[in-house]
Amino acid sequence: MVGSVARFGWPVPIMVGADKGGVGKTTVARALLDYFASNNVIARAFDTEHPRGTLHRFHPDVTEVVDITQTPDQMRILDTLNTSQVKVTVLDTRAGALTTSLAALRDVGFLDAVKRGEFNFMLFHILGPSLASLGEIAETAPFVSDANYFLVRNYVNDSTFFDWDPATLQTYFGKVKNASEVAIPKLNAMAYEQVDLAGTPWSTFVANKAAGGEPAQHSFTLRGYVRTWQSKNAEEFNRIRLLDLINGRI
Amino acid sequence: MKNRTLVFIVCSPTGRVGKTVVARLLGDYFLLSGRTFVGFDTDTHEPSFAARFPQEVVVSDLNTIQGQMALIDPLLVPDGVPKIVDLWHRSLEGFFTLLDHTGFIAEARRLAIEPVLLYLADGSPRSVETAGHLAARYPDLQIVLVNNEGTAPGLEEREEFDRYPTGRSFKIAALDPVLRQTIEEPGFSLSRFMLMPPANMSIVVRAGLREWLWRVFSQFKSFELRMTLEETEHLG
């Protein structure tokens, strides 16, 4: 029986991705890393936006830039899942590379290992505002039947999911078991931009600090907006019981 | 003794009840007592508070993030200089949403900044209801009712008055039309008048205005004294 003892220290690879660019994958990856940090969950991250690395810019201490299609880099990620002291690994996939990354993971036997219960695999699939995203769900679903699959609607930059009529949505959602929805709320554009310029984690900006930890001069108004946004994110992550999931409690 | 910074927010859900007059009286009260203040006018269409005090008051458009920053950030500077916000009735809800979204109240508390709501009561159902909502939404916020007899005559005798959240209140007496005309003249400064009335001014106008202002300013003074007494340690 796979009891709670066996699950203690269960590696948790969390993939954040989309097949469409510009839907804010890195924003969600940053929100996750921040949420983990504020809940004392130590996490590491891989940025597959090789060689530039956006996630790396915000979380340089925990992020490595890798090329997920190259064998040496796949080894760097997958072979360390079990041995690393850090159990939670966030993988920020490159724009448009979700299906190919999943295929690569399947080919190296990772998805089989997930099926055997070796890894507690989670996928945060960031949806774009159009119906094309729904097609992505159908494409992605077969890969993640053993994962915790989250469909993320990202409103951070004011996307309106205009053509999502509930009936259509339901037909797609019906195809995926284990899927739940997560909504990332809108953040004031200037606040978003300023954090982007600062190049720090959200919470560092809120604490009015610069990347090196020295005091910064960020506007209170903007910090307030970011803090409120963060707490809404935390509510969402709490709602899906993310901490229980990574600890294998559900 | 902590050095508290007072932030006065003059507001009401309706227009034309005398918000700007109250903001102006407060501003002149500080100037008259040899202090300065920093003011904000959120009425971008007709910023009459800003027009009275070009040196002290800035106009901030709460519909833009720049305007929000130009209001909220300076309000949280704990420099001991009183702040006065003349809140346009159309930006009332936006302003309080902004306070919530930025966590303003908690930050103000941390910095020993005391927001004081000066609520212009006019006895209308909307006014009573909004005051109740605000009191429930911000239980720790000090709400001072302003009973402006010029725009809401006889309010104190009406039963609506009892439906407002109870607390301190200011009373501003109705002003004789001639006196009102005098103070509404552009460029007429209440504090300068108190310091040195124009020589050519009618003695009747001068006495009437002085009396009116004195009654308002003494209420501000006693409010300030009571705040000081409350924050004094070693008191009995």
Tab-separated table of N, CA and C in Angstrom, chain A residues 69-224:
chain	number	residue	atom	x	y	z
A	69	THR	N	15.032	19.730	-24.772
A	69	THR	CA	15.099	18.749	-25.860
A	69	THR	C	16.459	18.055	-25.906
A	70	GLN	N	17.401	18.507	-25.115
A	70	GLN	CA	18.739	17.925	-25.130
A	70	GLN	C	18.903	16.909	-23.997
A	71	THR	N	19.454	15.779	-24.344
A	71	THR	CA	19.591	14.702	-23.360
A	71	THR	C	20.331	15.122	-22.080
A	72	PRO	N	21.475	15.828	-22.197
A	72	PRO	CA	22.173	16.162	-20.949
A	72	PRO	C	21.296	16.985	-19.994
A	73	ASP	N	20.500	17.886	-20.597
A	73	ASP	CA	19.656	18.730	-19.757
A	73	ASP	C	18.470	17.952	-19.189
A	74	GLN	N	17.953	17.015	-19.983
A	74	GLN	CA	16.883	16.163	-19.462
A	74	GLN	C	17.390	15.399	-18.247
A	75	MET	N	18.644	14.936	-18.342
A	75	MET	CA	19.227	14.211	-17.217
A	75	MET	C	19.366	15.113	-16.005
A	76	ARG	N	19.741	16.365	-16.271
A	76	ARG	CA	19.909	17.316	-15.169
A	76	ARG	C	18.598	17.526	-14.414
A	77	ILE	N	17.490	17.473	-15.153
A	77	ILE	CA	16.202	17.681	-14.488
A	77	ILE	C	15.709	16.385	-13.854
A	78	LEU	N	15.587	15.349	-14.702
A	78	LEU	CA	14.862	14.154	-14.273
A	78	LEU	C	15.664	13.298	-13.304
A	79	ASP	N	16.973	13.154	-13.573
A	79	ASP	CA	17.755	12.271	-12.718
A	79	ASP	C	17.939	12.844	-11.319
A	80	THR	N	17.719	14.140	-11.193
A	80	THR	CA	17.901	14.738	-9.868
A	80	THR	C	16.600	14.827	-9.086
A	81	LEU	N	15.475	14.472	-9.740
A	81	LEU	CA	14.183	14.586	-9.045
A	81	LEU	C	14.185	13.778	-7.751
A	82	ASN	N	14.769	12.573	-7.832
A	82	ASN	CA	14.785	11.684	-6.671
A	82	ASN	C	15.881	12.016	-5.683
A	83	THR	N	17.020	12.466	-6.210
A	83	THR	CA	18.166	12.628	-5.332
A	83	THR	C	18.210	14.007	-4.693
A	84	SER	N	17.574	14.972	-5.349
A	84	SER	CA	17.658	16.331	-4.816
A	84	SER	C	17.022	16.418	-3.439
A	85	GLN	N	17.604	17.249	-2.593
A	85	GLN	CA	17.028	17.502	-1.271
A	85	GLN	C	15.710	18.246	-1.419
A	86	VAL	N	15.615	18.982	-2.511
A	86	VAL	CA	14.427	19.792	-2.751
A	86	VAL	C	13.428	18.958	-3.521
A	87	LYS	N	12.236	18.803	-2.952
A	87	LYS	CA	11.290	17.875	-3.559
A	87	LYS	C	10.419	18.502	-4.636
A	88	VAL	N	10.264	19.817	-4.553
A	88	VAL	CA	9.384	20.484	-5.513
A	88	VAL	C	10.227	21.124	-6.625
A	89	THR	N	9.921	20.752	-7.852
A	89	THR	CA	10.651	21.263	-9.000
A	89	THR	C	9.669	21.913	-9.969
A	90	VAL	N	9.859	23.191	-10.227
A	90	VAL	CA	8.971	23.884	-11.165
A	90	VAL	C	9.669	23.973	-12.518
A	91	LEU	N	8.966	23.491	-13.532
A	91	LEU	CA	9.507	23.524	-14.893
A	91	LEU	C	8.723	24.529	-15.718
A	92	ASP	N	9.376	25.604	-16.097
A	92	ASP	CA	8.709	26.615	-16.913
A	92	ASP	C	9.036	26.283	-18.366
A	93	THR	N	8.055	25.803	-19.118
A	93	THR	CA	8.360	25.398	-20.491
A	93	THR	C	8.332	26.585	-21.434
A	94	ARG	N	9.130	26.474	-22.452
A	94	ARG	CA	9.256	27.522	-23.449
A	94	ARG	C	7.917	27.722	-24.172
A	95	ALA	N	7.724	28.929	-24.701
A	95	ALA	CA	6.492	29.220	-25.436
A	95	ALA	C	6.271	28.203	-26.544
A	96	GLY	N	5.089	27.685	-26.596
A	96	GLY	CA	4.717	26.788	-27.679
A	96	GLY	C	5.280	25.391	-27.566
A	97	ALA	N	5.902	25.076	-26.443
A	97	ALA	CA	6.591	23.789	-26.379
A	97	ALA	C	5.956	22.792	-25.426
A	98	LEU	N	4.706	23.029	-25.048
A	98	LEU	CA	4.118	22.128	-24.059
A	98	LEU	C	3.981	20.710	-24.595
A	99	THR	N	3.365	20.566	-25.768
A	99	THR	CA	3.138	19.226	-26.295
A	99	THR	C	4.459	18.530	-26.596
A	100	THR	N	5.403	19.275	-27.174
A	100	THR	CA	6.686	18.649	-27.481
A	100	THR	C	7.439	18.267	-26.205
A	101	SER	N	7.336	19.113	-25.188
A	101	SER	CA	8.004	18.771	-23.927
A	101	SER	C	7.383	17.529	-23.316
A	102	LEU	N	6.056	17.466	-23.363
A	102	LEU	CA	5.386	16.291	-22.808
A	102	LEU	C	5.771	15.039	-23.592
A	103	ALA	N	5.877	15.186	-24.931
A	103	ALA	CA	6.276	14.042	-25.759
A	103	ALA	C	7.685	13.597	-25.390
A	104	ALA	N	8.558	14.594	-25.172
A	104	ALA	CA	9.932	14.258	-24.785
A	104	ALA	C	9.939	13.521	-23.453
A	105	LEU	N	9.101	13.965	-22.531
A	105	LEU	CA	9.034	13.326	-21.221
A	105	LEU	C	8.493	11.898	-21.329
A	106	ARG	N	7.533	11.738	-22.251
A	106	ARG	CA	6.991	10.395	-22.448
A	106	ARG	C	8.075	9.473	-23.016
A	107	ASP	N	8.829	9.999	-23.993
A	107	ASP	CA	9.827	9.180	-24.663
A	107	ASP	C	10.940	8.724	-23.730
A	108	VAL	N	11.255	9.522	-22.752
A	108	VAL	CA	12.314	9.080	-21.834
A	108	VAL	C	11.758	8.227	-20.691
A	109	GLY	N	10.466	7.954	-20.749
A	109	GLY	CA	9.885	7.058	-19.745
A	109	GLY	C	9.408	7.752	-18.489
A	110	PHE	N	9.427	9.077	-18.517
A	110	PHE	CA	9.022	9.820	-17.325
A	110	PHE	C	7.545	9.616	-17.000
A	111	LEU	N	6.713	9.672	-18.048
A	111	LEU	CA	5.278	9.549	-17.798
A	111	LEU	C	4.926	8.168	-17.263
A	112	ASP	N	5.680	7.146	-17.690
A	112	ASP	CA	5.464	5.800	-17.144
A	112	ASP	C	5.808	5.758	-15.663
A	113	ALA	N	6.889	6.462	-15.336
A	113	ALA	CA	7.290	6.517	-13.927
A	113	ALA	C	6.219	7.220	-13.096
A	114	VAL	N	5.577	8.216	-13.707
A	114	VAL	CA	4.482	8.899	-13.021
A	114	VAL	C	3.348	7.918	-12.781
A	115	LYS	N	3.060	7.122	-13.811
A	115	LYS	CA	1.985	6.139	-13.703
A	115	LYS	C	2.265	5.136	-12.582
A	116	ARG	N	3.535	4.779	-12.429
A	116	ARG	CA	3.911	3.842	-11.371
A	116	ARG	C	3.918	4.517	-9.994
A	117	GLY	N	3.680	5.811	-9.984
A	117	GLY	CA	3.606	6.509	-8.712
A	117	GLY	C	4.952	6.961	-8.188
A	118	GLU	N	5.961	6.988	-9.055
A	118	GLU	CA	7.285	7.409	-8.586
A	118	GLU	C	7.362	8.915	-8.393
A	119	PHE	N	6.576	9.609	-9.211
A	119	PHE	CA	6.586	11.076	-9.104
A	119	PHE	C	5.164	11.586	-8.968
A	120	ASN	N	5.057	12.669	-8.236
A	120	ASN	CA	3.769	13.333	-8.043
A	120	ASN	C	3.686	14.478	-9.047
A	121	PHE	N	3.359	14.144	-10.281
A	121	PHE	CA	3.459	15.087	-11.387
A	121	PHE	C	2.247	16.015	-11.445
A	122	MET	N	2.519	17.293	-11.616
A	122	MET	CA	1.428	18.270	-11.774
A	122	MET	C	1.675	19.102	-13.008
A	123	LEU	N	0.594	19.431	-13.661
A	123	LEU	CA	0.706	20.289	-14.841
A	123	LEU	C	-0.204	21.494	-14.694
A	124	PHE	N	0.375	22.672	-14.796
A	124	PHE	CA	-0.405	23.915	-14.866
A	124	PHE	C	-0.413	24.339	-16.329
A	125	HIS	N	-1.548	24.144	-16.939
A	125	HIS	CA	-1.683	24.448	-18.358
A	125	HIS	C	-2.316	25.833	-18.496
A	126	ILE	N	-1.541	26.797	-18.985
A	126	ILE	CA	-2.041	28.163	-19.079
A	126	ILE	C	-2.799	28.314	-20.385
A	127	LEU	N	-4.042	28.680	-20.266
A	127	LEU	CA	-4.884	28.780	-21.453
A	127	LEU	C	-4.891	30.211	-21.976
A	128	GLY	N	-4.925	30.326	-23.264
A	128	GLY	CA	-5.077	31.644	-23.878
A	128	GLY	C	-6.555	31.986	-23.951
A	129	PRO	N	-6.866	33.194	-24.358
A	129	PRO	CA	-8.260	33.615	-24.335
A	129	PRO	C	-9.108	33.089	-25.509
A	130	SER	N	-8.537	32.324	-26.392
A	130	SER	CA	-9.315	31.927	-27.569
A	130	SER	C	-9.690	30.448	-27.513
A	131	LEU	N	-10.538	30.072	-28.450
A	131	LEU	CA	-10.972	28.684	-28.518
A	131	LEU	C	-9.836	27.732	-28.866
A	132	ALA	N	-8.789	28.243	-29.528
A	132	ALA	CA	-7.656	27.392	-29.882
A	132	ALA	C	-7.095	26.706	-28.636
A	133	SER	N	-7.179	27.418	-27.504
A	133	SER	CA	-6.681	26.843	-26.255
A	133	SER	C	-7.424	25.583	-25.878
A	134	LEU	N	-8.696	25.544	-26.249
A	134	LEU	CA	-9.484	24.368	-25.900
A	134	LEU	C	-8.993	23.152	-26.689
A	135	GLY	N	-8.550	23.419	-27.930
A	135	GLY	CA	-7.945	22.353	-28.718
A	135	GLY	C	-6.697	21.822	-28.034
A	136	GLU	N	-5.966	22.744	-27.425
A	136	GLU	CA	-4.755	22.345	-26.698
A	136	GLU	C	-5.070	21.365	-25.578
A	137	ILE	N	-6.219	21.603	-24.935
A	137	ILE	CA	-6.572	20.720	-23.822
A	137	ILE	C	-6.716	19.296	-24.324
A	138	ALA	N	-7.405	19.164	-25.460
A	138	ALA	CA	-7.618	17.839	-26.025
A	138	ALA	C	-6.290	17.176	-26.372
A	139	GLU	N	-5.350	17.992	-26.849
A	139	GLU	CA	-4.044	17.453	-27.229
A	139	GLU	C	-3.226	17.049	-26.013
A	140	THR	N	-3.370	17.817	-24.949
A	140	THR	CA	-2.543	17.611	-23.776
A	140	THR	C	-3.070	16.493	-22.884
A	141	ALA	N	-4.386	16.391	-22.851
A	141	ALA	CA	-5.024	15.471	-21.915
A	141	ALA	C	-4.448	14.044	-21.908
A	142	PRO	N	-4.183	13.436	-23.103
A	142	PRO	CA	-3.707	12.051	-23.078
A	142	PRO	C	-2.395	11.864	-22.309
A	143	PHE	N	-1.587	12.918	-22.251
A	143	PHE	CA	-0.290	12.801	-21.581
A	143	PHE	C	-0.413	12.835	-20.067
A	144	VAL	N	-1.499	13.380	-19.594
A	144	VAL	CA	-1.525	13.722	-18.173
A	144	VAL	C	-2.612	12.985	-17.396
A	145	SER	N	-2.965	11.808	-17.897
A	145	SER	CA	-4.044	11.088	-17.217
A	145	SER	C	-3.661	10.717	-15.779
A	146	ASP	N	-2.358	10.673	-15.477
A	146	ASP	CA	-1.947	10.300	-14.126
A	146	ASP	C	-1.463	11.492	-13.318
A	147	ALA	N	-1.617	12.679	-13.921
A	147	ALA	CA	-1.106	13.865	-13.234
A	147	ALA	C	-2.248	14.651	-12.612
A	148	ASN	N	-1.903	15.577	-11.761
A	148	ASN	CA	-2.863	16.591	-11.336
A	148	ASN	C	-2.822	17.675	-12.388
A	149	TYR	N	-3.933	17.804	-13.068
A	149	TYR	CA	-3.961	18.681	-14.232
A	149	TYR	C	-4.755	19.934	-13.909
A	150	PHE	N	-4.096	21.091	-13.998
A	150	PHE	CA	-4.772	22.351	-13.706
A	150	PHE	C	-4.862	23.209	-14.953
A	151	LEU	N	-6.053	23.626	-15.254
A	151	LEU	CA	-6.254	24.530	-16.383
A	151	LEU	C	-6.305	25.945	-15.829
A	152	VAL	N	-5.352	26.735	-16.260
A	152	VAL	CA	-5.210	28.060	-15.665
A	152	VAL	C	-5.703	29.127	-16.627
A	153	ARG	N	-6.661	29.884	-16.170
A	153	ARG	CA	-7.075	31.062	-16.929
A	153	ARG	C	-6.318	32.232	-16.352
A	154	ASN	N	-5.530	32.835	-17.189
A	154	ASN	CA	-4.654	33.883	-16.710
A	154	ASN	C	-5.192	35.256	-17.093
A	155	TYR	N	-5.699	35.975	-16.111
A	155	TYR	CA	-6.268	37.302	-16.369
A	155	TYR	C	-5.274	38.406	-16.043
A	156	VAL	N	-4.026	38.025	-15.757
A	156	VAL	CA	-3.102	39.013	-15.201
A	156	VAL	C	-2.964	40.242	-16.090
A	157	ASN	N	-2.948	40.030	-17.407
A	157	ASN	CA	-2.843	41.182	-18.294
A	157	ASN	C	-4.169	41.507	-18.951
A	158	ASP	N	-5.236	41.276	-18.182
A	158	ASP	CA	-6.552	41.717	-18.622
A	158	ASP	C	-7.110	40.939	-19.813
A	159	SER	N	-6.710	39.691	-19.979
A	159	SER	CA	-7.302	38.915	-21.065
A	159	SER	C	-8.775	38.703	-20.752
A	160	THR	N	-9.590	38.787	-21.765
A	160	THR	CA	-10.983	38.408	-21.560
A	160	THR	C	-11.185	37.103	-22.318
A	161	PHE	N	-11.771	36.175	-21.642
A	161	PHE	CA	-11.993	34.888	-22.279
A	161	PHE	C	-13.352	34.957	-22.953
A	162	PHE	N	-13.372	35.721	-24.052
A	162	PHE	CA	-14.660	36.145	-24.584
A	162	PHE	C	-15.457	35.037	-25.247
A	163	ASP	N	-14.754	34.116	-25.913
A	163	ASP	CA	-15.565	33.155	-26.664
A	163	ASP	C	-15.698	31.809	-25.948
A	164	TRP	N	-15.626	31.847	-24.645
A	164	TRP	CA	-15.760	30.617	-23.881
A	164	TRP	C	-17.176	30.466	-23.388
A	165	ASP	N	-17.964	29.770	-24.160
A	165	ASP	CA	-19.314	29.623	-23.664
A	165	ASP	C	-19.353	28.365	-22.805
A	166	PRO	N	-20.094	28.405	-21.734
A	166	PRO	CA	-20.030	27.342	-20.720
A	166	PRO	C	-20.263	25.936	-21.281
A	167	ALA	N	-21.142	25.829	-22.269
A	167	ALA	CA	-21.448	24.496	-22.816
A	167	ALA	C	-20.242	23.901	-23.532
A	168	THR	N	-19.599	24.744	-24.361
A	168	THR	CA	-18.403	24.290	-25.077
A	168	THR	C	-17.333	23.877	-24.076
A	169	LEU	N	-17.183	24.724	-23.103
A	169	LEU	CA	-16.176	24.483	-22.079
A	169	LEU	C	-16.396	23.119	-21.430
A	170	GLN	N	-17.651	22.849	-21.138
A	170	GLN	CA	-17.985	21.625	-20.450
A	170	GLN	C	-17.610	20.390	-21.271
A	171	THR	N	-17.819	20.460	-22.598
A	171	THR	CA	-17.476	19.310	-23.432
A	171	THR	C	-15.982	19.016	-23.359
A	172	TYR	N	-15.179	20.073	-23.314
A	172	TYR	CA	-13.739	19.862	-23.238
A	172	TYR	C	-13.310	19.389	-21.852
A	173	PHE	N	-13.888	20.031	-20.866
A	173	PHE	CA	-13.521	19.657	-19.507
A	173	PHE	C	-13.907	18.215	-19.213
A	174	GLY	N	-15.012	17.789	-19.830
A	174	GLY	CA	-15.485	16.427	-19.620
A	174	GLY	C	-14.465	15.397	-20.081
A	175	LYS	N	-13.641	15.788	-21.059
A	175	LYS	CA	-12.669	14.851	-21.625
A	175	LYS	C	-11.500	14.573	-20.688
A	176	VAL	N	-11.257	15.485	-19.785
A	176	VAL	CA	-10.104	15.314	-18.913
A	176	VAL	C	-10.554	15.024	-17.493
A	177	LYS	N	-10.157	13.892	-17.016
A	177	LYS	CA	-10.415	13.684	-15.602
A	177	LYS	C	-9.241	14.280	-14.836
A	178	ASN	N	-9.423	14.503	-13.584
A	178	ASN	CA	-8.372	15.107	-12.752
A	178	ASN	C	-8.130	16.574	-13.047
A	179	ALA	N	-8.895	17.151	-13.970
A	179	ALA	CA	-8.597	18.549	-14.282
A	179	ALA	C	-9.368	19.466	-13.353
A	180	SER	N	-8.693	20.490	-12.855
A	180	SER	CA	-9.414	21.530	-12.122
A	180	SER	C	-9.000	22.872	-12.686
A	181	GLU	N	-9.808	23.842	-12.403
A	181	GLU	CA	-9.546	25.171	-12.943
A	181	GLU	C	-8.897	26.070	-11.903
A	182	VAL	N	-7.998	26.904	-12.379
A	182	VAL	CA	-7.369	27.900	-11.530
A	182	VAL	C	-7.469	29.226	-12.273
A	183	ALA	N	-7.802	30.278	-11.557
A	183	ALA	CA	-7.853	31.591	-12.197
A	183	ALA	C	-6.824	32.505	-11.556
A	184	ILE	N	-5.982	33.093	-12.391
A	184	ILE	CA	-5.020	34.083	-11.908
A	184	ILE	C	-5.634	35.453	-12.189
A	185	PRO	N	-5.895	36.233	-11.136
A	185	PRO	CA	-6.617	37.494	-11.351
A	185	PRO	C	-5.776	38.555	-12.049
A	186	LYS	N	-6.451	39.620	-12.418
A	186	LYS	CA	-5.789	40.728	-13.089
A	186	LYS	C	-4.906	41.491	-12.104
A	187	LEU	N	-3.780	41.942	-12.611
A	187	LEU	CA	-2.911	42.807	-11.817
A	187	LEU	C	-2.766	44.117	-12.572
A	188	ASN	N	-2.813	45.211	-11.835
A	188	ASN	CA	-2.655	46.525	-12.452
A	188	ASN	C	-1.416	46.547	-13.359
A	189	ALA	N	-1.595	47.076	-14.579
A	189	ALA	CA	-0.539	46.994	-15.595
A	189	ALA	C	0.749	47.664	-15.147
A	190	MET	N	0.618	48.810	-14.482
A	190	MET	CA	1.841	49.499	-14.097
A	190	MET	C	2.572	48.742	-12.983
A	191	ALA	N	1.794	48.141	-12.089
A	191	ALA	CA	2.405	47.353	-11.020
A	191	ALA	C	3.168	46.182	-11.630
A	192	TYR	N	2.532	45.526	-12.595
A	192	TYR	CA	3.167	44.393	-13.269
A	192	TYR	C	4.484	44.821	-13.911
A	193	GLU	N	4.409	45.960	-14.590
A	193	GLU	CA	5.566	46.483	-15.302
A	193	GLU	C	6.716	46.819	-14.350
A	194	GLN	N	6.361	47.408	-13.216
A	194	GLN	CA	7.402	47.813	-12.281
A	194	GLN	C	8.114	46.606	-11.660
A	195	VAL	N	7.355	45.548	-11.403
A	195	VAL	CA	7.996	44.343	-10.874
A	195	VAL	C	8.891	43.752	-11.960
A	196	ASP	N	8.398	43.842	-13.182
A	196	ASP	CA	9.178	43.352	-14.304
A	196	ASP	C	10.509	44.100	-14.404
A	197	LEU	N	10.432	45.408	-14.270
A	197	LEU	CA	11.648	46.228	-14.320
A	197	LEU	C	12.583	45.894	-13.164
A	198	ALA	N	11.965	45.705	-11.991
A	198	ALA	CA	12.780	45.414	-10.808
A	198	ALA	C	13.450	44.043	-10.950
A	199	GLY	N	12.802	43.130	-11.668
A	199	GLY	CA	13.379	41.806	-11.882
A	199	GLY	C	13.543	41.018	-10.596
A	200	THR	N	12.580	41.166	-9.676
A	200	THR	CA	12.651	40.438	-8.410
A	200	THR	C	11.397	39.590	-8.244
A	201	PRO	N	11.422	38.659	-7.292
A	201	PRO	CA	10.179	37.957	-6.964
A	201	PRO	C	9.123	38.955	-6.477
A	202	TRP	N	7.845	38.572	-6.619
A	202	TRP	CA	6.749	39.454	-6.205
A	202	TRP	C	6.922	39.899	-4.761
A	203	SER	N	7.248	38.969	-3.889
A	203	SER	CA	7.276	39.307	-2.467
A	203	SER	C	8.436	40.249	-2.129
A	204	THR	N	9.515	40.184	-2.906
A	204	THR	CA	10.625	41.116	-2.692
A	204	THR	C	10.174	42.529	-3.023
A	205	PHE	N	9.396	42.641	-4.093
A	205	PHE	CA	8.859	43.941	-4.486
A	205	PHE	C	7.918	44.465	-3.404
A	206	VAL	N	7.048	43.599	-2.912
A	206	VAL	CA	6.094	43.996	-1.879
A	206	VAL	C	6.835	44.457	-0.618
A	207	ALA	N	7.940	43.774	-0.311
A	207	ALA	CA	8.721	44.138	0.874
A	207	ALA	C	9.571	45.387	0.644
A	208	ASN	N	9.409	46.006	-0.536
A	208	ASN	CA	10.154	47.212	-0.902
A	208	ASN	C	11.668	47.000	-0.879
A	209	LYS	N	12.086	45.876	-1.444
A	209	LYS	CA	13.521	45.594	-1.511
A	209	LYS	C	13.953	45.394	-2.962
A	210	ALA	N	15.215	45.624	-3.197
A	210	ALA	CA	15.777	45.385	-4.516
A	210	ALA	C	16.279	43.947	-4.580
A	211	ALA	N	16.758	43.543	-5.756
A	211	ALA	CA	17.158	42.153	-5.961
A	211	ALA	C	18.200	41.700	-4.943
A	212	GLY	N	19.099	42.597	-4.582
A	212	GLY	CA	20.150	42.234	-3.637
A	212	GLY	C	19.711	42.286	-2.182
A	213	GLY	N	18.472	42.663	-1.922
A	213	GLY	CA	17.978	42.727	-0.553
A	213	GLY	C	18.083	44.119	0.049
A	214	GLU	N	18.701	45.057	-0.672
A	214	GLU	CA	18.801	46.423	-0.142
A	214	GLU	C	17.460	47.147	-0.327
A	215	PRO	N	17.193	48.167	0.505
A	215	PRO	CA	15.902	48.855	0.418
A	215	PRO	C	15.690	49.493	-0.952
A	216	ALA	N	14.464	49.443	-1.425
A	216	ALA	CA	14.141	50.047	-2.717
A	216	ALA	C	13.144	51.172	-2.493
A	217	GLN	N	12.782	51.850	-3.532
A	217	GLN	CA	11.851	52.979	-3.443
A	217	GLN	C	10.619	52.721	-4.301
A	218	HIS	N	9.993	51.568	-4.088
A	218	HIS	CA	8.814	51.283	-4.896
A	218	HIS	C	7.607	52.007	-4.323
A	219	SER	N	6.685	52.353	-5.196
A	219	SER	CA	5.476	53.059	-4.763
A	219	SER	C	4.634	52.157	-3.875
A	220	PHE	N	4.095	52.751	-2.793
A	220	PHE	CA	3.238	51.950	-1.916
A	220	PHE	C	1.992	51.474	-2.648
A	221	THR	N	1.465	52.331	-3.492
A	221	THR	CA	0.245	51.981	-4.223
A	221	THR	C	0.470	50.714	-5.052
A	222	LEU	N	1.595	50.711	-5.770
A	222	LEU	CA	1.885	49.560	-6.623
A	222	LEU	C	2.176	48.321	-5.779
A	223	ARG	N	2.898	48.524	-4.681
A	223	ARG	CA	3.180	47.373	-3.806
A	223	ARG	C	1.890	46.813	-3.245
A	224	GLY	N	0.975	47.737	-2.920
A	224	GLY	CA	-0.317	47.297	-2.397
A	224	GLY	C	-1.078	46.458	-3.405
